[in-house]
Every structure is written in C-alpha cells, then in structure tokens.
Amino acid sequence: PLAGVIFAAAGRHPIAGITAAFAGVSGGFSANILPGQLDALLFGITEAAAETILPTWDANIAGNAYFIIAMTFVFLPVIWYVTDKIIEPHLAPIIPGEAESSTAGIIKGPDTSLTQGEIQGLKRAGMACLGIVALWVFLCVGPGTPLINEDANPEARLNPLYQSLVAGFFILFLAAGWAYGSASGSINNHRDVVRMMSESMSDLSYYLVLAFAAAHFVAMFNWSNLGLIFAIKGAAVLEGSSLPDSILLALIILFGASINLFIGSASAKWALLAPVLVPMLMLLGLSPEMSTAAYRVGDGATNIITPLMPYFPLILVFCQRWQKEFGLGSLAATMLPYSILLLIAGIAITMVWVILGLPLGPGAPVEFSMQ
C-alpha cells in the first residue's frame, strides 16, 4: 500500500506502484544483496538431500550469495521496464470517488505543499516511533530484561523478543498514526481511531472470503497428493532427458515455476523436489548449490500470478482501494508480464552462469565432483 501512496503522490498510477512492489518482493523473492532466512531454510533441505550421495557434504548458507546478488541487479531493470512501459500505460485511470476505502482519498498532488498541521504531525509521529523503539530497547536491556530469556540456550534467548514483535509493530503504528492524526486534525478523539480501524477491517472482507475458499482448495489439493505426484513424475522425466546442463537447468526452472502455481510454500516444494533433483544433478556433475539456485529462480517467478499465494488476495484488497472494479483476474493479468519476463531473465542468468562456470558463492562452484 505504501508503494501505491508514493506513486499517487508523484502523480503516477497507484496500482502500478502496488504491482511493482509486489513483483519486487514476491517475484524477486530469492534476489537479495545478502543471504537471509530463506538461504538457511533451503540449504538445510539441500544438505539432507546431498548427503545421500556424499555423506560428508555440508551446506554453506552463502552458497548462492553471488548468484542472488546478480539476480537483484538483473531483476531491478526488468521490473522497472514492465512497470513503466507495459503495465502503467494500460491501467484504467483512477476515477475520483470510486475508491472503496477512504485511505485512497487523502493523496495530494505532487505540487501541493504540506500544511503546518501536517508538518507538526510528522514530527510527533517521528517522536512517537522513537519512543516505542526506546521502550522496546529498554525492555531488552533494562532490569529483569523481560524480552530476553537469560536462562535459555544462546540460540533461544531472543525468542521472547521475536514473539513480541507483532504486538510491538501494532503499538508502533498505532502510536505514530494517532500522533500524526491528532496534530494534523484528522483525529479528534478515540472514536475517530475506532472508525479508522473499522474501515481498515472492512477492506479485508474480500480477502477473508477469498482466503476461505482458497484454503479449502489447498486442503483438498493436499489431500489428493496431486502436487506430490506431479513433482515426482516430473523429476523422473527430467532425470531421463540426457540434456546439456544449461538446458536441463532451464527445464528445472520451468518445472519449479509450474509446481509453484499449485504449492505455494518454497520449503514444502523443495522438500519434495530436493531428494530427487539434488542427487540427480550431483551425479551429472552439478553442485547442490547450483540445483538450489535453479530451483529458487523458478520458485519466485510465478509467486505473483498464483491465487494460492497467501498475499495475493491481500494485494487485491490494496488495489481495490483505488479501483473497486479491479478483480482477481485483473490482478493476475497485470502481474503476468512481470512473471514472464522475470522467468526469462532468471533462466538467462542461470544458463550464462553454468556456461561460464562462475562461482555461485564463496566456495560454491557450479560443478561437482565426488573426488
């Protein structure tokens, strides 16, 4: 939603901002400038699969570091091009008064200056944010340290802090919003706060209905084991293809992208595919890091076009704040160019990487040898 507000304030189409942000966060899910939690999660699964061939193989959390950095700098211009040249010119113009949510009506033009109340509100909001952050820091370092479990193992000492973050962000945004609203004049009393919260929840009604139906579909799909059958049968076909390494990896990327339409979780899909793909590619001379990198490319590209993704209905709600006629099909069609071009770019990066034999990360070559 913030991307939509920024685009609107700059005089551009807010839905273009929302879709660009969605493409960057979910379509470029694996692209990053630093290894993160996803790397640890996927390489944990990769390690278990690789040990079936080489029991002494140990996962390196930075095994895809160079590759995901390259993805970041390749995906960035792709997303810009799609947003600027393909998506935004074809979006229907925003009609004043047509938005379902009042949050869509507070955007000013790019040439409008802030009022004195708004400036004061921003100052108060900043002070409120600093106050909440200071409170949480005090709860971590103050007497008794309620958010740090000093009696737990070192890796578990921060668990109370992590568990408090949801409440912390709620209080942070509530305090900042209330401070800004009281200074700018948009909030006069607690009833205005309750009214605004009610409006926000009403925006989620579409999401709740869609998520309810999607949850039943996912449950039935899991019960049928079709995803598992599709994954195993497809992997068997790839194993017997006898194709060059670069072409084989491209097919694996397409295969992973196809499965992603039906199984949303990155770790769940990799848990299904890794025991087959990782040993297969190791026997063909490709490292576990390379198989993980190829999987990540396919997994991210189609995140943004499957309604089974948990955030897909939420993005739809954000778009409907600006155009109430913007439906599920509209969002899928809008995200499709991002998905196609990100997939093409990802396949190109992978093929070039394999052909040139570039290291995927520190101590992580493309090739693999049992010796």
Short mmCIF file of C-alpha atoms in Angstrom, two decimals:
data_model
loop_
_atom_site.label_atom_id
_atom_site.label_comp_id
_atom_site.label_asym_id
_atom_site.label_seq_id
_atom_site.Cartn_x
_atom_site.Cartn_y
_atom_site.Cartn_z
CA PRO A 1 0.00 0.00 0.00
CA LEU A 2 2.87 2.41 0.66
CA ALA A 3 4.10 2.00 -2.90
CA GLY A 4 0.64 2.93 -4.15
CA VAL A 5 0.61 6.05 -1.99
CA ILE A 6 4.08 7.05 -3.20
CA PHE A 7 3.12 6.60 -6.85
CA ALA A 8 -0.10 8.55 -6.34
CA ALA A 9 1.75 11.37 -4.61
CA ALA A 10 4.14 11.50 -7.56
CA GLY A 11 1.25 11.80 -10.00
CA ARG A 12 1.51 8.23 -11.25
CA HIS A 13 -0.94 5.34 -11.15
CA PRO A 14 -1.09 3.87 -7.62
CA ILE A 15 -1.86 0.34 -8.81
CA ALA A 16 1.35 0.43 -10.85
CA GLY A 17 3.22 1.15 -7.63
CA ILE A 18 1.48 -1.70 -5.81
CA THR A 19 2.19 -4.21 -8.58
CA ALA A 20 5.81 -3.09 -8.89
CA ALA A 21 6.33 -3.59 -5.16
CA PHE A 22 4.58 -6.97 -5.30
CA ALA A 23 6.78 -8.05 -8.20
CA GLY A 24 9.92 -6.97 -6.37
CA VAL A 25 9.05 -8.61 -3.07
CA SER A 26 7.45 -11.84 -4.31
CA GLY A 27 8.53 -12.20 -7.94
CA GLY A 28 12.11 -11.48 -6.98
CA PHE A 29 11.69 -13.44 -3.77
CA SER A 30 15.14 -15.01 -3.86
CA ALA A 31 17.02 -11.99 -5.20
CA ASN A 32 18.89 -10.21 -2.45
CA ILE A 33 22.16 -8.49 -1.70
CA LEU A 34 22.74 -10.64 1.40
CA PRO A 35 21.90 -14.24 2.31
CA GLY A 36 18.88 -14.46 4.57
CA GLN A 37 16.49 -16.78 6.31
CA LEU A 38 15.41 -18.40 3.04
CA ASP A 39 19.01 -19.42 2.33
CA ALA A 40 19.27 -21.18 5.67
CA LEU A 41 15.93 -22.89 5.16
CA LEU A 42 16.58 -24.14 1.63
CA PHE A 43 20.17 -25.19 2.21
CA GLY A 44 19.10 -27.20 5.23
CA ILE A 45 16.90 -29.24 2.90
CA THR A 46 19.63 -29.33 0.24
CA GLU A 47 22.14 -30.69 2.72
CA ALA A 48 19.92 -33.61 3.67
CA ALA A 49 19.39 -34.46 0.00
CA ALA A 50 23.07 -34.11 -0.93
CA GLU A 51 24.17 -36.41 1.88
CA THR A 52 22.50 -39.33 0.12
CA ILE A 53 25.32 -39.08 -2.44
CA LEU A 54 28.10 -37.59 -0.32
CA PRO A 55 27.53 -38.01 3.44
CA THR A 56 30.30 -35.52 4.27
CA TRP A 57 28.77 -32.66 2.26
CA ASP A 58 27.98 -29.63 4.44
CA ALA A 59 25.67 -26.79 3.48
CA ASN A 60 27.05 -23.29 3.10
CA ILE A 61 24.43 -20.64 3.84
CA ALA A 62 26.26 -18.26 1.48
CA GLY A 63 26.32 -20.86 -1.29
CA ASN A 64 24.13 -18.74 -3.56
CA ALA A 65 25.37 -15.32 -2.43
CA TYR A 66 26.92 -14.18 -5.72
CA PHE A 67 24.03 -15.58 -7.71
CA ILE A 68 21.27 -13.83 -5.75
CA ILE A 69 23.20 -10.54 -5.88
CA ALA A 70 23.34 -10.84 -9.67
CA MET A 71 19.62 -11.64 -9.73
CA THR A 72 18.94 -8.43 -7.82
CA PHE A 73 20.68 -6.22 -10.34
CA VAL A 74 19.12 -8.03 -13.30
CA PHE A 75 15.57 -8.13 -11.92
CA LEU A 76 15.56 -4.45 -10.96
CA PRO A 77 15.61 -3.06 -14.53
CA VAL A 78 13.20 -5.80 -15.65
CA ILE A 79 10.62 -4.74 -13.06
CA TRP A 80 11.17 -1.08 -13.95
CA TYR A 81 10.67 -1.77 -17.65
CA VAL A 82 7.50 -3.79 -17.15
CA THR A 83 6.03 -1.19 -14.79
CA ASP A 84 6.92 1.84 -16.87
CA LYS A 85 6.43 0.54 -20.40
CA ILE A 86 3.86 -2.25 -20.15
CA ILE A 87 1.70 -2.04 -17.03
CA GLU A 88 1.14 1.63 -16.26
CA PRO A 89 0.18 2.75 -19.80
CA HIS A 90 -2.60 0.15 -19.90
CA LEU A 91 -4.14 0.71 -16.47
CA ALA A 92 -7.56 2.33 -16.35
CA PRO A 93 -7.39 5.86 -14.90
CA ILE A 94 -8.46 6.40 -11.32
CA ILE A 95 -11.92 7.96 -11.10
CA PRO A 96 -12.33 10.31 -8.12
CA GLY A 97 -14.85 8.99 -5.63
CA GLU A 98 -14.74 5.43 -6.98
CA ALA A 99 -12.38 4.03 -4.36
CA GLU A 100 -13.90 1.78 -1.72
CA SER A 101 -11.59 2.92 1.08
CA SER A 102 -11.20 6.39 2.47
CA THR A 103 -7.45 5.86 2.52
CA ALA A 104 -7.42 6.35 -1.25
CA GLY A 105 -8.74 9.87 -0.98
CA ILE A 106 -6.06 11.52 1.13
CA ILE A 107 -3.33 11.75 -1.51
CA LYS A 108 -2.33 15.23 -2.56
CA GLY A 109 -0.85 16.29 -5.84
CA PRO A 110 2.93 16.31 -6.30
CA ASP A 111 3.00 20.13 -6.28
CA THR A 112 0.99 20.52 -3.07
CA SER A 113 2.89 21.68 -0.01
CA LEU A 114 2.31 20.32 3.48
CA THR A 115 0.22 22.30 5.92
CA GLN A 116 1.60 23.39 9.26
CA GLY A 117 -0.54 20.77 10.98
CA GLU A 118 0.81 18.01 8.75
CA ILE A 119 4.39 19.07 9.40
CA GLN A 120 3.70 19.06 13.12
CA GLY A 121 2.03 15.67 12.75
CA LEU A 122 5.09 14.19 11.08
CA LYS A 123 7.28 15.47 13.89
CA ARG A 124 5.01 13.97 16.53
CA ALA A 125 4.78 10.69 14.64
CA GLY A 126 8.56 10.51 14.49
CA MET A 127 8.82 11.18 18.21
CA ALA A 128 6.20 8.51 18.90
CA CYS A 129 8.16 5.97 16.83
CA LEU A 130 11.36 6.79 18.66
CA GLY A 131 9.56 6.45 21.98
CA ILE A 132 8.20 2.99 21.18
CA VAL A 133 11.58 1.82 19.88
CA ALA A 134 13.24 3.16 23.03
CA LEU A 135 10.70 1.30 25.15
CA TRP A 136 11.45 -1.99 23.40
CA VAL A 137 15.18 -1.42 23.76
CA PHE A 138 14.69 -0.76 27.47
CA LEU A 139 12.71 -3.99 27.81
CA CYS A 140 15.69 -5.80 26.29
CA VAL A 141 18.45 -4.21 28.36
CA GLY A 142 16.68 -2.90 31.45
CA PRO A 143 16.40 -4.60 34.85
CA GLY A 144 14.94 -8.06 34.54
CA THR A 145 15.14 -7.93 30.71
CA PRO A 146 11.61 -9.28 30.13
CA LEU A 147 12.23 -9.68 26.40
CA ILE A 148 15.48 -11.61 26.84
CA ASN A 149 15.46 -15.09 28.35
CA GLU A 150 18.86 -15.20 30.02
CA ASP A 151 18.29 -18.73 31.32
CA ALA A 152 17.73 -20.21 27.87
CA ASN A 153 20.29 -21.56 25.44
CA PRO A 154 22.13 -18.84 23.47
CA GLU A 155 20.16 -19.51 20.29
CA ALA A 156 16.84 -19.24 22.17
CA ARG A 157 17.49 -16.18 24.32
CA LEU A 158 15.88 -13.78 21.86
CA ASN A 159 12.68 -15.80 21.44
CA PRO A 160 10.64 -13.53 23.77
CA LEU A 161 11.76 -10.52 21.73
CA TYR A 162 10.75 -12.18 18.47
CA GLN A 163 7.39 -13.16 19.93
CA SER A 164 6.76 -9.57 20.99
CA LEU A 165 7.38 -8.05 17.57
CA VAL A 166 3.79 -8.42 16.32
CA ALA A 167 2.48 -6.51 19.32
CA GLY A 168 5.39 -4.10 19.03
CA PHE A 169 4.62 -3.19 15.43
CA PHE A 170 0.94 -2.79 16.27
CA ILE A 171 1.74 -0.35 19.07
CA LEU A 172 4.33 1.41 16.90
CA PHE A 173 1.93 2.09 14.03
CA LEU A 174 -0.94 2.92 16.37
CA ALA A 175 1.13 5.46 18.28
CA ALA A 176 2.59 7.02 15.13
CA GLY A 177 -0.78 7.23 13.40
CA TRP A 178 -2.55 8.65 16.41
CA ALA A 179 0.20 11.21 16.99
CA TYR A 180 0.07 12.34 13.37
CA GLY A 181 -3.72 12.42 13.23
CA SER A 182 -4.12 14.41 16.43
CA ALA A 183 -1.67 17.05 15.21
CA SER A 184 -2.94 17.26 11.63
CA GLY A 185 -6.61 17.36 12.62
CA SER A 186 -7.71 14.06 11.07
CA ILE A 187 -8.18 12.50 14.53
CA ASN A 188 -10.12 14.42 17.14
CA ASN A 189 -10.83 11.70 19.68
CA HIS A 190 -10.70 7.95 20.26
CA ARG A 191 -13.89 7.45 18.24
CA ASP A 192 -12.06 8.54 15.11
CA VAL A 193 -9.39 5.92 15.79
CA VAL A 194 -12.02 3.20 16.17
CA ARG A 195 -13.74 4.35 12.98
CA MET A 196 -10.50 4.20 11.01
CA MET A 197 -9.74 0.74 12.35
CA SER A 198 -13.22 -0.39 11.34
CA GLU A 199 -12.71 0.92 7.81
CA SER A 200 -9.43 -0.96 7.56
CA MET A 201 -11.10 -4.19 8.64
CA SER A 202 -13.89 -3.67 6.12
CA ASP A 203 -11.25 -3.60 3.39
CA LEU A 204 -10.20 -7.09 4.47
CA SER A 205 -13.65 -8.63 3.99
CA TYR A 206 -12.88 -9.51 0.36
CA TYR A 207 -9.60 -11.06 1.45
CA LEU A 208 -11.26 -13.18 4.13
CA VAL A 209 -13.86 -14.56 1.73
CA LEU A 210 -11.27 -15.36 -0.93
CA ALA A 211 -8.86 -16.85 1.60
CA PHE A 212 -11.65 -19.05 2.95
CA ALA A 213 -12.31 -20.54 -0.49
CA ALA A 214 -8.60 -20.84 -1.31
CA ALA A 215 -7.89 -22.61 1.97
CA HIS A 216 -10.44 -25.29 1.14
CA PHE A 217 -8.95 -25.75 -2.31
CA VAL A 218 -5.43 -26.06 -0.89
CA ALA A 219 -6.61 -28.58 1.71
CA MET A 220 -8.34 -30.71 -0.93
CA PHE A 221 -5.33 -30.46 -3.24
CA ASN A 222 -3.00 -31.60 -0.46
CA TRP A 223 -5.37 -34.43 0.38
CA SER A 224 -5.31 -35.62 -3.23
CA ASN A 225 -1.46 -35.75 -3.29
CA LEU A 226 -1.55 -34.39 -6.85
CA GLY A 227 1.27 -31.99 -6.07
CA LEU A 228 3.47 -34.82 -4.83
CA ILE A 229 2.65 -36.98 -7.85
CA PHE A 230 3.33 -34.12 -10.24
CA ALA A 231 6.66 -33.34 -8.58
CA ILE A 232 7.97 -36.91 -8.55
CA LYS A 233 6.81 -37.78 -12.06
CA GLY A 234 8.18 -34.55 -13.48
CA ALA A 235 11.53 -35.04 -11.78
CA ALA A 236 11.72 -38.56 -13.22
CA VAL A 237 11.17 -37.17 -16.73
CA LEU A 238 13.96 -34.63 -16.25
CA GLU A 239 16.28 -37.31 -14.93
CA GLY A 240 15.92 -39.35 -18.09
CA SER A 241 16.19 -36.45 -20.53
CA SER A 242 20.01 -36.61 -21.11
CA LEU A 243 20.10 -32.89 -21.99
CA PRO A 244 23.04 -30.45 -21.69
CA ASP A 245 23.46 -28.95 -18.24
CA SER A 246 22.24 -25.47 -19.14
CA ILE A 247 19.13 -26.78 -20.91
CA LEU A 248 18.40 -29.21 -18.09
CA LEU A 249 18.57 -26.44 -15.51
CA ALA A 250 16.29 -24.28 -17.64
CA LEU A 251 13.74 -27.10 -17.68
CA ILE A 252 14.08 -27.50 -13.92
CA ILE A 253 13.35 -23.79 -13.52
CA LEU A 254 10.23 -24.11 -15.68
CA PHE A 255 9.22 -27.22 -13.78
CA GLY A 256 9.58 -25.45 -10.43
CA ALA A 257 7.66 -22.46 -11.73
CA SER A 258 4.81 -24.75 -12.80
CA ILE A 259 4.62 -26.53 -9.45
CA ASN A 260 4.62 -23.16 -7.71
CA LEU A 261 1.18 -22.50 -9.17
CA PHE A 262 -0.20 -25.32 -7.02
CA ILE A 263 2.11 -25.49 -3.99
CA GLY A 264 2.86 -22.06 -2.57
CA SER A 265 5.43 -22.83 0.12
CA ALA A 266 9.03 -22.61 -1.08
CA SER A 267 10.30 -25.01 1.57
CA ALA A 268 7.48 -27.50 1.01
CA LYS A 269 8.20 -27.69 -2.72
CA TRP A 270 11.93 -28.00 -2.18
CA ALA A 271 11.37 -30.73 0.40
CA LEU A 272 9.54 -32.66 -2.32
CA LEU A 273 11.98 -31.95 -5.15
CA ALA A 274 15.38 -31.83 -3.46
CA PRO A 275 15.62 -35.57 -2.63
CA VAL A 276 15.25 -36.26 -6.37
CA LEU A 277 16.84 -33.28 -8.11
CA VAL A 278 19.89 -32.70 -5.91
CA PRO A 279 21.31 -36.26 -6.12
CA MET A 280 20.40 -36.45 -9.81
CA LEU A 281 22.30 -33.26 -10.63
CA MET A 282 25.23 -34.26 -8.42
CA LEU A 283 25.60 -37.45 -10.45
CA LEU A 284 25.50 -35.30 -13.59
CA GLY A 285 28.32 -33.11 -12.26
CA LEU A 286 26.31 -30.13 -10.98
CA SER A 287 26.72 -28.96 -7.40
CA PRO A 288 23.93 -28.87 -4.80
CA GLU A 289 24.34 -25.09 -4.72
CA MET A 290 23.55 -24.95 -8.44
CA SER A 291 20.43 -27.07 -8.10
CA THR A 292 19.27 -24.85 -5.23
CA ALA A 293 19.89 -21.71 -7.27
CA ALA A 294 17.93 -23.06 -10.23
CA TYR A 295 15.02 -24.00 -8.00
CA ARG A 296 14.93 -20.52 -6.48
CA VAL A 297 14.62 -18.87 -9.88
CA GLY A 298 11.55 -20.90 -10.79
CA ASP A 299 10.00 -20.62 -7.36
CA GLY A 300 9.97 -16.83 -7.33
CA ALA A 301 8.82 -16.02 -10.84
CA THR A 302 5.30 -17.44 -10.56
CA ASN A 303 4.64 -16.38 -6.97
CA ILE A 304 2.90 -13.29 -8.26
CA ILE A 305 0.34 -14.98 -10.52
CA THR A 306 -0.98 -17.78 -8.34
CA PRO A 307 -4.08 -17.03 -6.23
CA LEU A 308 -2.89 -19.72 -3.82
CA MET A 309 -0.19 -17.40 -2.57
CA PRO A 310 -1.31 -16.08 0.85
CA TYR A 311 -0.55 -12.45 -0.03
CA PHE A 312 -2.28 -12.49 -3.41
CA PRO A 313 -5.75 -11.68 -2.03
CA LEU A 314 -4.22 -9.02 0.20
CA ILE A 315 -2.61 -7.29 -2.78
CA LEU A 316 -6.00 -7.41 -4.47
CA VAL A 317 -7.54 -5.60 -1.50
CA PHE A 318 -4.89 -2.89 -1.73
CA CYS A 319 -5.63 -2.43 -5.43
CA GLN A 320 -9.36 -2.23 -4.79
CA ARG A 321 -8.80 0.71 -2.51
CA TRP A 322 -8.08 2.64 -5.68
CA GLN A 323 -10.34 0.84 -8.17
CA LYS A 324 -13.22 -1.16 -6.76
CA GLU A 325 -13.74 -2.94 -10.11
CA PHE A 326 -10.20 -4.32 -10.01
CA GLY A 327 -10.77 -8.07 -9.60
CA LEU A 328 -8.81 -11.27 -9.24
CA GLY A 329 -8.45 -11.70 -13.00
CA SER A 330 -7.28 -8.10 -13.37
CA LEU A 331 -4.53 -8.62 -10.82
CA ALA A 332 -3.39 -11.91 -12.37
CA ALA A 333 -3.33 -10.35 -15.84
CA THR A 334 -1.42 -7.33 -14.55
CA MET A 335 1.21 -9.48 -12.87
CA LEU A 336 1.62 -11.87 -15.81
CA PRO A 337 4.14 -9.70 -17.75
CA TYR A 338 6.28 -9.42 -14.62
CA SER A 339 6.19 -13.19 -14.17
CA ILE A 340 7.09 -13.98 -17.78
CA LEU A 341 9.98 -11.52 -18.04
CA LEU A 342 11.36 -12.39 -14.60
CA LEU A 343 11.28 -16.05 -15.56
CA ILE A 344 13.05 -15.36 -18.86
CA ALA A 345 15.66 -13.22 -17.10
CA GLY A 346 16.19 -15.86 -14.42
CA ILE A 347 16.65 -18.63 -16.99
CA ALA A 348 19.11 -16.46 -18.91
CA ILE A 349 21.16 -15.76 -15.76
CA THR A 350 21.24 -19.45 -14.89
CA MET A 351 22.31 -20.58 -18.35
CA VAL A 352 25.03 -17.94 -18.57
CA TRP A 353 26.24 -18.85 -15.09
CA VAL A 354 26.56 -22.52 -15.98
CA ILE A 355 28.19 -21.89 -19.35
CA LEU A 356 30.78 -19.54 -17.82
CA GLY A 357 31.26 -21.71 -14.73
CA LEU A 358 31.05 -18.76 -12.35
CA PRO A 359 31.10 -19.44 -8.61
CA LEU A 360 27.65 -19.24 -7.01
CA GLY A 361 29.05 -18.08 -3.70
CA PRO A 362 32.16 -18.39 -1.54
CA GLY A 363 33.44 -21.93 -2.05
CA ALA A 364 30.38 -22.87 -4.11
CA PRO A 365 31.26 -23.82 -7.70
CA VAL A 366 28.80 -24.80 -10.40
CA GLU A 367 30.45 -28.17 -10.97
CA PHE A 368 30.50 -31.08 -8.57
CA SER A 369 32.94 -33.95 -8.31
CA MET A 370 32.95 -36.92 -5.96
CA GLN A 371 36.72 -36.63 -5.59
#
